[in-house]
Coordinates of C-alpha atoms in Angstrom, one line a residue:
X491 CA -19.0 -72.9 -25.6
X492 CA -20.0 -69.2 -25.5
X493 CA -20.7 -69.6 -21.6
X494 CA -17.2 -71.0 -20.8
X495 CA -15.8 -67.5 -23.1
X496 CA -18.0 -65.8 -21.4
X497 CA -16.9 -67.3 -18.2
X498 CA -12.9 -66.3 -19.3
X499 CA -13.5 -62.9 -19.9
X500 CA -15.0 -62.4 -16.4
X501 CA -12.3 -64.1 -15.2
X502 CA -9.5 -62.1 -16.9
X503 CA -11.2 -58.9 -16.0
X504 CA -11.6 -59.7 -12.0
X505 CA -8.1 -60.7 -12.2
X506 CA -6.6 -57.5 -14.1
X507 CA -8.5 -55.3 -11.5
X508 CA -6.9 -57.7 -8.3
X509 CA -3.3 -56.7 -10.0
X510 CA -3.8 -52.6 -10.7
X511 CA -1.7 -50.9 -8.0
X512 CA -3.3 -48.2 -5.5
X513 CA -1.7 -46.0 -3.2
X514 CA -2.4 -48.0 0.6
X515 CA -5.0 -46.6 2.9
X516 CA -3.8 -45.7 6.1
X517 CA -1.1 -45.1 8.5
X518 CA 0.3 -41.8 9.6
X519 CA 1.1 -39.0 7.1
X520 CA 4.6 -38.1 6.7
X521 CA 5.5 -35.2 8.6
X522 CA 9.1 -35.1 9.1
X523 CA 10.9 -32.9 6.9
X524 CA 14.2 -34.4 5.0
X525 CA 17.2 -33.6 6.8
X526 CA 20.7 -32.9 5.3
X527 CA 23.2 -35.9 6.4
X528 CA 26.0 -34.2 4.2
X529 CA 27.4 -31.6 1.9
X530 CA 30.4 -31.0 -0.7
X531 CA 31.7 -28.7 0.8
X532 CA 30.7 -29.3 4.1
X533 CA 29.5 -26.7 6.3
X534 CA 32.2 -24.3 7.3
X535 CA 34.8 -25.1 5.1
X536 CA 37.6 -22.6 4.6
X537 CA 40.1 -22.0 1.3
X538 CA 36.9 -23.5 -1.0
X539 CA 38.2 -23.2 -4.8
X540 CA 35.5 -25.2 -6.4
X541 CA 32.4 -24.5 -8.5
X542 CA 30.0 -27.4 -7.5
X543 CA 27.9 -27.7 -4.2
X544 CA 26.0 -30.7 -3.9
X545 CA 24.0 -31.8 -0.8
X546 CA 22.9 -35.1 0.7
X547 CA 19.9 -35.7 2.5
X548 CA 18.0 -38.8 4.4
X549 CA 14.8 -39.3 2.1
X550 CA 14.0 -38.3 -1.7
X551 CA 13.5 -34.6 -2.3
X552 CA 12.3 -32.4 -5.2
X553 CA 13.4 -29.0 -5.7
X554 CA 10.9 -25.9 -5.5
X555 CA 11.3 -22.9 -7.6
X556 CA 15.1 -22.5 -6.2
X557 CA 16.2 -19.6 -8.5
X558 CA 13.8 -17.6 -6.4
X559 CA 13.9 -19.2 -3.3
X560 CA 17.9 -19.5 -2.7
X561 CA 20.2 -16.2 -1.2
X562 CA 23.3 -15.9 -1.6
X563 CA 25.4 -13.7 0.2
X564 CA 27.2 -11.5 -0.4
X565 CA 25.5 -10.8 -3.5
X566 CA 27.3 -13.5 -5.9
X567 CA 26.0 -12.7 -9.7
X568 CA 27.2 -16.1 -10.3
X569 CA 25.1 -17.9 -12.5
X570 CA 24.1 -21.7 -11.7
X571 CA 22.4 -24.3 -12.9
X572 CA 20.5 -27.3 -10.4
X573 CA 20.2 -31.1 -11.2
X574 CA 18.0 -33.1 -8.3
X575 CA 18.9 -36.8 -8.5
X576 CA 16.9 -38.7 -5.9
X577 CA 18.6 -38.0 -2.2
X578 CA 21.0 -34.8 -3.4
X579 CA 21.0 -31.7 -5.6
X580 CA 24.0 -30.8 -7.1
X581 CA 24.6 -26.6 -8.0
X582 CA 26.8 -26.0 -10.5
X583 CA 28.1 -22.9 -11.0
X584 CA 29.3 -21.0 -13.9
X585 CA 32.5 -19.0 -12.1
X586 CA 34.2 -20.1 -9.3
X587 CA 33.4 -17.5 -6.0
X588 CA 35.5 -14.4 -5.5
X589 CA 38.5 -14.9 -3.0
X590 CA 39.2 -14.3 0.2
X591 CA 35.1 -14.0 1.4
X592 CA 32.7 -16.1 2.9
X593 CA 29.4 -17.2 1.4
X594 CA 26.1 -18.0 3.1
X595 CA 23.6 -19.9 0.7
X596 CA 20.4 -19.5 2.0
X597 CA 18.2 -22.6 0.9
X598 CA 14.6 -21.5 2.5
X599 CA 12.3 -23.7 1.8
X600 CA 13.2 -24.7 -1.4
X601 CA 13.8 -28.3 -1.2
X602 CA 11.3 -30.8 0.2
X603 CA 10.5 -34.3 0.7
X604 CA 8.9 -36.0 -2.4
X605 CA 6.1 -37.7 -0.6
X606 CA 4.3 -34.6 1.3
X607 CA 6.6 -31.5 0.0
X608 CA 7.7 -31.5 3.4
X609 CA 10.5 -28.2 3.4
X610 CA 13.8 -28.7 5.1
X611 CA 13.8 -26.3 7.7
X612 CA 17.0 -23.9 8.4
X613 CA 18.9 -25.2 5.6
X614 CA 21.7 -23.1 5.0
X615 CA 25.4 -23.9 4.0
X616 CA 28.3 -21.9 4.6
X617 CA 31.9 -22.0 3.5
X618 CA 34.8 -19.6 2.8
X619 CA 37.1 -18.8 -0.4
X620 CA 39.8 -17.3 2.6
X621 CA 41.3 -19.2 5.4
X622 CA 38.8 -17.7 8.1
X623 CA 34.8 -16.9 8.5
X624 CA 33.4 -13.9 8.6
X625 CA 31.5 -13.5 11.9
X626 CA 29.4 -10.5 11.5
X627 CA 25.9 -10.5 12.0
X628 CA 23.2 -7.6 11.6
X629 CA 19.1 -8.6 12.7
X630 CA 15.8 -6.8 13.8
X631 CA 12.5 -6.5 12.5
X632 CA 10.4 -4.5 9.7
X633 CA 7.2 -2.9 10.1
X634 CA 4.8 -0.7 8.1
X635 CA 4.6 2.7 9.8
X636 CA 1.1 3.4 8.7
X637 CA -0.4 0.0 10.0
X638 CA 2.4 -1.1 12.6
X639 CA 2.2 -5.0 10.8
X640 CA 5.4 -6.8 10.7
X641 CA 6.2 -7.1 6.8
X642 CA 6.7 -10.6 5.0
X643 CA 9.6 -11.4 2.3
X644 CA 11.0 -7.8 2.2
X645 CA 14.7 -7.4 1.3
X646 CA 16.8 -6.3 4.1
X647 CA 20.2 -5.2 2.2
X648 CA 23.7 -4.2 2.9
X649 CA 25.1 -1.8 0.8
X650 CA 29.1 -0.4 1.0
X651 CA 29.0 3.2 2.0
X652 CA 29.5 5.5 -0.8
X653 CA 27.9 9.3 -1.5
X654 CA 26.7 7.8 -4.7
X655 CA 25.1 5.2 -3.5
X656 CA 21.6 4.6 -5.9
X657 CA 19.3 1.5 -4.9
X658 CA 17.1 1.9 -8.2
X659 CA 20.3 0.4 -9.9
X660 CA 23.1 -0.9 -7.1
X661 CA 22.3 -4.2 -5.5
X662 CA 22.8 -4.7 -1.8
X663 CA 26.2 -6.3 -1.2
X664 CA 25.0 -8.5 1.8
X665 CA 20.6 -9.4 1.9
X666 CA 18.1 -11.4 3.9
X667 CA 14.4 -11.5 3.5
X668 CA 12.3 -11.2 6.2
X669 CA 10.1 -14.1 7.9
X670 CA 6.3 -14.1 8.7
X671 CA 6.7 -12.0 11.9
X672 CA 9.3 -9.1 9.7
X673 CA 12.1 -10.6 11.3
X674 CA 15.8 -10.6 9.4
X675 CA 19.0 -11.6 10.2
X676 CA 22.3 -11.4 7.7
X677 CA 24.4 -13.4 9.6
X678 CA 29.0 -14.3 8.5
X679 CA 29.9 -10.7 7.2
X680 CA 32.6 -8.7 6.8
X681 CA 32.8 -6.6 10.3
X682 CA 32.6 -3.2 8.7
X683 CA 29.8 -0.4 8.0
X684 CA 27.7 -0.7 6.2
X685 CA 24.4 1.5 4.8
X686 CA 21.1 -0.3 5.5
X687 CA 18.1 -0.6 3.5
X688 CA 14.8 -2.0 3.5
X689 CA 12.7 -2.7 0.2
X690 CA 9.6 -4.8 -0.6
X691 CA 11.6 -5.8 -3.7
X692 CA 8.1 -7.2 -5.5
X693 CA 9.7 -8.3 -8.7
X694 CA 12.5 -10.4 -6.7
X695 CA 15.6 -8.2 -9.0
X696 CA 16.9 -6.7 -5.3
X697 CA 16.8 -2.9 -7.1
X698 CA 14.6 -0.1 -6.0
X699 CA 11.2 0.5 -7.7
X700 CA 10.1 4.0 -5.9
X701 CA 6.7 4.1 -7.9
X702 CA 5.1 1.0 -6.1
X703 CA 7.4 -0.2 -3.7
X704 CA 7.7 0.6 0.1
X705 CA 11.4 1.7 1.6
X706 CA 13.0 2.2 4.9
X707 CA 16.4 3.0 6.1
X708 CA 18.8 3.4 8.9
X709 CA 19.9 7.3 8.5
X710 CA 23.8 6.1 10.4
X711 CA 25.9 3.5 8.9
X712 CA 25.4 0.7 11.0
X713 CA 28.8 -1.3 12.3
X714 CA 28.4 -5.2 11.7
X715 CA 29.8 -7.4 15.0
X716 CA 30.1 -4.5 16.8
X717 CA 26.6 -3.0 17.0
X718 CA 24.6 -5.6 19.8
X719 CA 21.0 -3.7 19.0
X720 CA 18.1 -5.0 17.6
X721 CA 17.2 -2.9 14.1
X722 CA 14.0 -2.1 13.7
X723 CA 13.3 -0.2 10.3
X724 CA 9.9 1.2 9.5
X725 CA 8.5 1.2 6.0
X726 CA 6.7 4.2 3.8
X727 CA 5.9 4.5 0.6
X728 CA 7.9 7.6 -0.8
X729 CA 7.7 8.2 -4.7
X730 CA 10.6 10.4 -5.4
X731 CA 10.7 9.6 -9.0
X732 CA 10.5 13.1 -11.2
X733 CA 7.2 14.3 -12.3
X734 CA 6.5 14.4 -15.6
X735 CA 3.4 14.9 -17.8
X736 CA 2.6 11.1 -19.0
X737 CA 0.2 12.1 -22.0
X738 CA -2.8 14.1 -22.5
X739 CA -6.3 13.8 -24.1
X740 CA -7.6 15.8 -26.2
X741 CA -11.3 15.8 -26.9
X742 CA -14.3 17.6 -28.4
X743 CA -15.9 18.6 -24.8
X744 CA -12.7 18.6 -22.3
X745 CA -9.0 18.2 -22.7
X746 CA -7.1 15.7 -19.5
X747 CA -3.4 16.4 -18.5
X748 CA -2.1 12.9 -16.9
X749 CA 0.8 13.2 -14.4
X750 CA 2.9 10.4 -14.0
X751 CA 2.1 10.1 -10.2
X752 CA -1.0 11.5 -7.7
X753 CA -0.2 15.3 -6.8
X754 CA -1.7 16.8 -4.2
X755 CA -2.6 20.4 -5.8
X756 CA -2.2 22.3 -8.5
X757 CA -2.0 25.5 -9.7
X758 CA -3.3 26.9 -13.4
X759 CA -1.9 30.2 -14.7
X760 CA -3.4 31.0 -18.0
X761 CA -0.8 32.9 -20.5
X762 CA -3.4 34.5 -22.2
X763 CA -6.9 36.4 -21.7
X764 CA -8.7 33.4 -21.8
X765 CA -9.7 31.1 -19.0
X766 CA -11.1 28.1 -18.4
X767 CA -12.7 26.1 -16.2
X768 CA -10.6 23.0 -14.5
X769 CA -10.5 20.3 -12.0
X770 CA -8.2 17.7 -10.5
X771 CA -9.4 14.2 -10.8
X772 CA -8.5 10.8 -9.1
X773 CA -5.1 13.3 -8.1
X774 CA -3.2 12.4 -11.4
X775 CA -5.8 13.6 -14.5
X776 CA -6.2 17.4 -14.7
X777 CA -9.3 18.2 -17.0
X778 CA -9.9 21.5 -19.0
X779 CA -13.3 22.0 -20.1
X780 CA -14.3 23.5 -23.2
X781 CA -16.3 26.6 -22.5
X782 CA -17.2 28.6 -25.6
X783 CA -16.1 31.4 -26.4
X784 CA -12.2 30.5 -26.6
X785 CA -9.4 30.5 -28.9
X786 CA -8.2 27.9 -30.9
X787 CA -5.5 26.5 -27.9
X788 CA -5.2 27.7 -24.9
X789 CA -1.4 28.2 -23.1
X790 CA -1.2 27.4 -19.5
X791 CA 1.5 27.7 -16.9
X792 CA 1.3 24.7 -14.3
X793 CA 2.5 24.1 -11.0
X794 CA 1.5 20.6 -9.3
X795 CA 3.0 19.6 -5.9
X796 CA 3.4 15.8 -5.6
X797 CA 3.0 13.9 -2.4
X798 CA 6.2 14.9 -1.1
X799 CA 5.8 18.7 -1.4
X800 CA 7.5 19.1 -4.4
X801 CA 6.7 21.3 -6.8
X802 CA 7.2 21.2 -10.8
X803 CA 6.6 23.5 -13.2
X804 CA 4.9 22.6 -17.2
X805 CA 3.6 25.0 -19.9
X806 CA 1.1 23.4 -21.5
X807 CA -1.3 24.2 -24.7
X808 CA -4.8 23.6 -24.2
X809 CA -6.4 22.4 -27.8
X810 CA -9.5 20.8 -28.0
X811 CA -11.1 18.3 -30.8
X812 CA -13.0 20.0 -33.5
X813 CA -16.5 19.2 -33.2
X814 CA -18.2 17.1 -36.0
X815 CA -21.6 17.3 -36.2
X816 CA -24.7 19.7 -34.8
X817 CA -24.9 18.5 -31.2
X818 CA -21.8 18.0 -28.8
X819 CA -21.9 14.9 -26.9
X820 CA -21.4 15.5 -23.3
X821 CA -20.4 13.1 -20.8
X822 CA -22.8 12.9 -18.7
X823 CA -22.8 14.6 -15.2
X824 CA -22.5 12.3 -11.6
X825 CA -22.2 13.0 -8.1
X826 CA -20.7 11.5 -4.5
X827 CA -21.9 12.8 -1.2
X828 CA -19.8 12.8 2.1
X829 CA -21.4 10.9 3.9
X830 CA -22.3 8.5 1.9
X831 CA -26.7 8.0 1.2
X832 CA -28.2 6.2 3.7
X833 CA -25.9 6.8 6.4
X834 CA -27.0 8.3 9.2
X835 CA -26.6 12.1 10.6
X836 CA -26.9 14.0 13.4
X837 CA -29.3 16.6 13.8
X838 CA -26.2 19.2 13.1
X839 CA -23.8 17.6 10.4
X840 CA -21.4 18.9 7.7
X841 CA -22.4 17.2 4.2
X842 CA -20.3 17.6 0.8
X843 CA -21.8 17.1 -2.5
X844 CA -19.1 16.3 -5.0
X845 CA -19.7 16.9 -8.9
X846 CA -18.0 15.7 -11.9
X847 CA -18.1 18.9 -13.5
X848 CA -17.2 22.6 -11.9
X849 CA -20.6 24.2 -11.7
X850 CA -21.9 27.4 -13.2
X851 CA -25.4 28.1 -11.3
X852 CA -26.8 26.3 -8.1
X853 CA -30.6 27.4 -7.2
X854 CA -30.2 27.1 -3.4
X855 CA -34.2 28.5 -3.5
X856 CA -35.2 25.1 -5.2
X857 CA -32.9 22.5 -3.4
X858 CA -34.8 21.9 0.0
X859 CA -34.1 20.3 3.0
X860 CA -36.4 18.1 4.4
X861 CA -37.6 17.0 8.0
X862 CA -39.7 13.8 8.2
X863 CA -41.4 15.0 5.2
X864 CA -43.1 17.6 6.6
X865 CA -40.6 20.2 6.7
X866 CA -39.1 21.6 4.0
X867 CA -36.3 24.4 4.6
X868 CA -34.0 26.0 1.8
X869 CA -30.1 25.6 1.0
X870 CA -29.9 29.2 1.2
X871 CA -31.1 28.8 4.8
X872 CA -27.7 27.2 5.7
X873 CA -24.1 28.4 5.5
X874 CA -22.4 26.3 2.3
X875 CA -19.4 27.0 0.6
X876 CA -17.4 25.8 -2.4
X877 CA -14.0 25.0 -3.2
X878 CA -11.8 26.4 -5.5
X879 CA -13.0 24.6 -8.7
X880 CA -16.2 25.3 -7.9
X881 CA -17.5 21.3 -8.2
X882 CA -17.8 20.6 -4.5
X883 CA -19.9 22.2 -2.1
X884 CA -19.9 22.1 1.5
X885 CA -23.1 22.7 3.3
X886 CA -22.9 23.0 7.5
X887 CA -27.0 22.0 8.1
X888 CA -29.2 21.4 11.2
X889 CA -32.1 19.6 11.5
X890 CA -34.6 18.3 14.1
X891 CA -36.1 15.4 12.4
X892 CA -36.9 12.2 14.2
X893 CA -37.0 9.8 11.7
X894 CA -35.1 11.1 8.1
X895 CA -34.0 13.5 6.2
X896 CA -33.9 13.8 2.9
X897 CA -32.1 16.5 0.3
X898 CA -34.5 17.2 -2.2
X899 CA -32.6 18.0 -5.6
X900 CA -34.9 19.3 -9.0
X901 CA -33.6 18.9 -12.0
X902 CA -32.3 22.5 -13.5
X903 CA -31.4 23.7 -10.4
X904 CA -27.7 22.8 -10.8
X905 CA -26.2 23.7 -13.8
X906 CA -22.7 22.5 -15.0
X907 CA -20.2 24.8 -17.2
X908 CA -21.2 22.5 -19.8
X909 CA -25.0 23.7 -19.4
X910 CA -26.4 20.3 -18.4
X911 CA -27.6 19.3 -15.3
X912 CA -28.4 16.3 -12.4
X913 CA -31.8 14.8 -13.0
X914 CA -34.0 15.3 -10.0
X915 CA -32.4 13.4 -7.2
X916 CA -33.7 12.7 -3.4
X917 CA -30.5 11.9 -1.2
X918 CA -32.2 10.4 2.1
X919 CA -30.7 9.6 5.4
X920 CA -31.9 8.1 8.8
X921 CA -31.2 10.2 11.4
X922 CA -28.8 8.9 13.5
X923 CA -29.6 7.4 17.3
X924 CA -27.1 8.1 20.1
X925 CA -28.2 4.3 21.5
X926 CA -27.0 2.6 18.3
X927 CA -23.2 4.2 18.7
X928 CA -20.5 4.3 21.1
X929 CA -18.3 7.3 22.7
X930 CA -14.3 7.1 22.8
X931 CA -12.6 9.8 25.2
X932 CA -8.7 10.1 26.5
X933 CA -5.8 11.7 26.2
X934 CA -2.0 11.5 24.9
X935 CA 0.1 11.1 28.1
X936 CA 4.1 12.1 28.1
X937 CA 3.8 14.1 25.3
X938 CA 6.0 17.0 24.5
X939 CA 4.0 20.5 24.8
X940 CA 6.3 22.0 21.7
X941 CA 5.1 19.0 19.5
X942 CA 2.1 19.1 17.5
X943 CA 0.0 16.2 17.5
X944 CA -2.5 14.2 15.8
X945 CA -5.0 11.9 17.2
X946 CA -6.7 9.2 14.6
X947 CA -9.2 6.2 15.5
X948 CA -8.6 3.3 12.8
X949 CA -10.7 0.4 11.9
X950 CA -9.3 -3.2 11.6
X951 CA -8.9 -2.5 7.9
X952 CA -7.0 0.7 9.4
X953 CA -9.4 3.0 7.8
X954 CA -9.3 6.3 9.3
X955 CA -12.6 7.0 10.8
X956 CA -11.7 9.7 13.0
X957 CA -9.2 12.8 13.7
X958 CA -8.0 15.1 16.4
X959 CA -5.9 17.6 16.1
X960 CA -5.9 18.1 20.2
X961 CA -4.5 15.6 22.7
X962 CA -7.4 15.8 24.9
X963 CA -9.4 13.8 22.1
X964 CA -13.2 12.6 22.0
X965 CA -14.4 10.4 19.1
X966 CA -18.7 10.3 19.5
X967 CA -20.8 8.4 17.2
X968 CA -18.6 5.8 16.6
X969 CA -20.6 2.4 15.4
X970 CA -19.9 -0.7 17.4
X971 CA -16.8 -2.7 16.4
X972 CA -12.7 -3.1 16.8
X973 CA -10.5 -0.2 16.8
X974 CA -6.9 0.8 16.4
X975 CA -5.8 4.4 18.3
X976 CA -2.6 6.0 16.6
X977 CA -0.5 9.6 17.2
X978 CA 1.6 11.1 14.2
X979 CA 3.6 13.3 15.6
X980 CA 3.2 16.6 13.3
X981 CA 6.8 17.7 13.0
X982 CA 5.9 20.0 9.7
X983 CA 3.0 21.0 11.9
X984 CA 0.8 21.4 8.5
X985 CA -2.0 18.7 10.3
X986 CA -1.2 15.8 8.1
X987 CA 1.6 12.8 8.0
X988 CA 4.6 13.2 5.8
X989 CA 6.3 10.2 4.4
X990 CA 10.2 9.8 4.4
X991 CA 12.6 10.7 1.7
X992 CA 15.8 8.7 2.0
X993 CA 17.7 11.1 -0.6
X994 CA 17.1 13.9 2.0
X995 CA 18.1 11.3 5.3
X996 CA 14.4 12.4 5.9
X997 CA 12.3 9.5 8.4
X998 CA 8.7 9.6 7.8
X999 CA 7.1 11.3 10.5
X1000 CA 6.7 8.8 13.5
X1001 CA 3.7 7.4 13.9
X1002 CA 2.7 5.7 17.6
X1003 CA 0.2 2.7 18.0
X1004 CA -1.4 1.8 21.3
X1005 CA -0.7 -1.6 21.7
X1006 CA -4.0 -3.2 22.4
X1007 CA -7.3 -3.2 19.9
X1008 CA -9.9 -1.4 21.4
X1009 CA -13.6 -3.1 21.3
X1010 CA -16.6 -1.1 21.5
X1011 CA -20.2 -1.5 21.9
X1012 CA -23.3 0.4 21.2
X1013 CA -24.4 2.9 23.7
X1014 CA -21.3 2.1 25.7
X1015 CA -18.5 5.1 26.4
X1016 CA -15.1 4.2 26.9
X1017 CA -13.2 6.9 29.0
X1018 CA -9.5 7.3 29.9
X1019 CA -8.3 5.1 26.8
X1020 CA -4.8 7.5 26.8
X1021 CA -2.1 6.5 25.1
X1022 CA 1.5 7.1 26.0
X1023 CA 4.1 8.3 24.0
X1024 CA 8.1 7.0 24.8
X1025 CA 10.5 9.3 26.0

């Protein structure tokens, strides 16, 4: 008896495993995308009064994150809801559209198949609240102008022309976003002019966030169905939002200012008799340090110059934390060299040694230079210098070493304001071998002789690693690898680029790539690699 139960349950168990459903092996994968077979309205309709728009489509769909995914233009603010029922999605929305204009919803690639999220491709639906179409149509292509890449999904907007036109709070009138290659077309407009605008538009809410978003512009008003040009718009970064002072910090050993953005310099003007020493760190924090004997607060006068040469003036009171106990606690003091250790140098180089802290007393006597061990020469022997705050020291050296050279650094022999010091430190670099790098030579061809120039080599992260401020440029010692050439053209002539500032109708300064990556190898020189400028 127990063997023929026995024998059942197998039984039921084989047969309850034969009738579990599995998805079939094999056969092609599906990769047709669904295709739209019909629409209420249907494409192109004129005198549309309704407030529904459903389409139709060959195979079942889902819908993909549509509220960020579909544009419509002009600029509805219309809101809808969706439904997807099998084959069709229905919009419903809450008002019916404004009269007398033609809308273009934009689907992208929001709805796709259900089997393999295939997206519909070039699904878009037209239709018009007027008895005609608009058949405007504005396109061209956006590009960084420090990199020259083609930018993805940036907004490309329309906006009426008005002298109080402000993009941190208007929203374009007519938009398209820009495909994989920066391309954009707004296509059924009104034929008129227009103001156009580029913005990376991050947060999807088609305003203008100048802290950390990029921007371009065309300075005219452009003419929609009239103008047959391609538009070609060039991003920058330009943060033209007022500087303020964000906070400070107060604390026992130093007191920070915070900006609300980078600046590029600053100047302190103490009210008072008393000074004190200061530096700008990571370009937004500007640190006082507490330097006995000094009053209970300290005014100062500031003037900080942002990125875009403005300049701003703050009074400020300097007021440290009282100090609770016998010993201060210091933060400790650090250091970065240019280059960095372990790179190599040539037997004449330029080296920087950058301190957290400005510096009261450097012993060039003790800090020694030394060849292949053997020699050991002096900082005093070489011509140094230090900047302004007195925390970063440049130091032109020579050397005749073979193998390395090594900065010998004893403790005490640099002394902070604070009155502490680096512990001893050897900084040692190999020295550098002509065979292991390659030489760059040429020339900027076409170029106007009034213009200044400037010549950078870029890597393919577009790091600078050289500059040249002549047109008859030579890059040495460059390590093997893939390069980018470039020429800013120096209108300010103050040997750096300028971004744009659209409030001003000021382009960034224009910035030339030659077209072609340039590969080099080690003890190769390339010669006559010119680039030349357009007319």
């Amino acid at each position: 008896m127990l063997r023929i139960i026995f024998f059942a349950i197998v039984c039921l168990l084989i047969f309850e495993r034969c009738a579990q459903q599995v998805t079939p092996t094999g056969g092609k994968k599906d990769s047709i995308p669904p295709t739209l077979v019909e629409s209420s309205p249907l494409n192109k309709t004129l005198n549309f009064k309704g407030k529904k728009v459903e389409l139709f489509f060959d195979e079942y769909v889902v819908v993909d994150n549509i509220n960020q995914k579909l544009i419509i233009t002009p600029e509805a603010d219309n809101p809808y809801s969706y439904k997807q029922n099998g084959m069709s999605v229905a919009l419903t929305f809450k008002n019916p559209f404004k009269d007398s204009t033609t809308f273009t919803l934009n689907f992208g690639d929001a709805i796709k198949d259900f089997a393999e999220k295939n997206p519909a491709k070039n699904l878009k639906l037209v239709f018009s609240t007027g008895s005609s179409l608009d058949s405007g149509r504005v396109y061209g292509t956006l590009k960084d102008v420090r990199t020259n890449k083609p930018i993805f999904d940036a907004l490309v907007g329309l906006y009426n022309v008005t002298d109080t036109l402000n993009i941190t709070k208007q929203k374009p009138y007519y938009f398209s976003r820009t495909d994989s290659s920066g391309v954009f077309s707004i296509e059924n407009i009104q034929m008129r002019s227009y103001k156009m605008i580029a913005i990376d538009d991050k947060n999807r809410n088609m305003l203008y966030n100048a802290k950390d978003e990029r921007m371009g512009f065309i300075s005219k008003p452009i003419n929609a169905g009239t103008d047959s040009v391609a538009y070609n718009i060039e991003m920058f970064l330009s943060d033209n939002t007022p500087l303020k002072i964000q906070r400070t910090l107060p604390k026992v050993n130093n007191y920070s200012v915070v900006f609300s953005k980078a600046i590029e310099k600053v100047q302190v003007t103490f009210m008072n008799k008393d000074t004190l020493p200061y530096l700008l760190e990571a370009g937004t924090n500007l640190k006082f340090f507490n330097v006995e004997p000094h009053p209970d607060s300290t005014l100062v006068k500031l003037t900080a110059t942002d990125s875009l040469g403005k300049a701003t003036d703050f009074e400020q009171k300097i007021a440290f934390q009282p100090q609770r106990g016998k010993e201060r606690q210091r933060d400790p003091m650090t250091f970065t060299t240019q280059p960095e250790p372990n790179k190599p140098l040539d037997h004449e180089f330029t080296y920087k040694l950058i301190l957290s802290k400005p510096i009261s007393k450097i012993d060039d006597q003790k800090i020694t230079l030394i060849t292949d061990s053997l020699t050991h020469e002096p900082l005093s022997a070489f011509k140094s210098s230090w900047n302004a705050n007195h925390n970063i020291l440049t130091i032109q050296a020579k050397s005749f070493a073979k193998d390395s050279i090594k900065w010998d650094i004893p403790k005490g022999s640099i002394i902070s304001v604070e009155g502490d010091t680096l512990p001893k430190t050897f900084l040692k670099h190999p020295v550098l071998k002509e065979e292991d790098y390659g030489l760059i030579k040429g020339r900027v061809t076409n170029a106007d002789t009034s213009t200044r120039l400037i010549v950078q080599l870029v890597d393919e992260q577009y790091k600078l690693i050289e500059t040249s401020y002549v047109t008859n440029y030579t890059f040495r010692h460059i390590p093997q690898g893939k390069y980018y050439l470039r020429v800013i053209v120096d209108r300010n002539r103050n040997q750096r680029w300028d971004t744009g500032e659209m409030d001003k109708d000021l382009q960034p300064e224009p910035i030339f790539y030659m077209p072609d990556k340039i590969l080099l190898k080690a003890n190769f020189e390339l010669n006559d690699i010119n680039i030349t400028l357009p007319k």
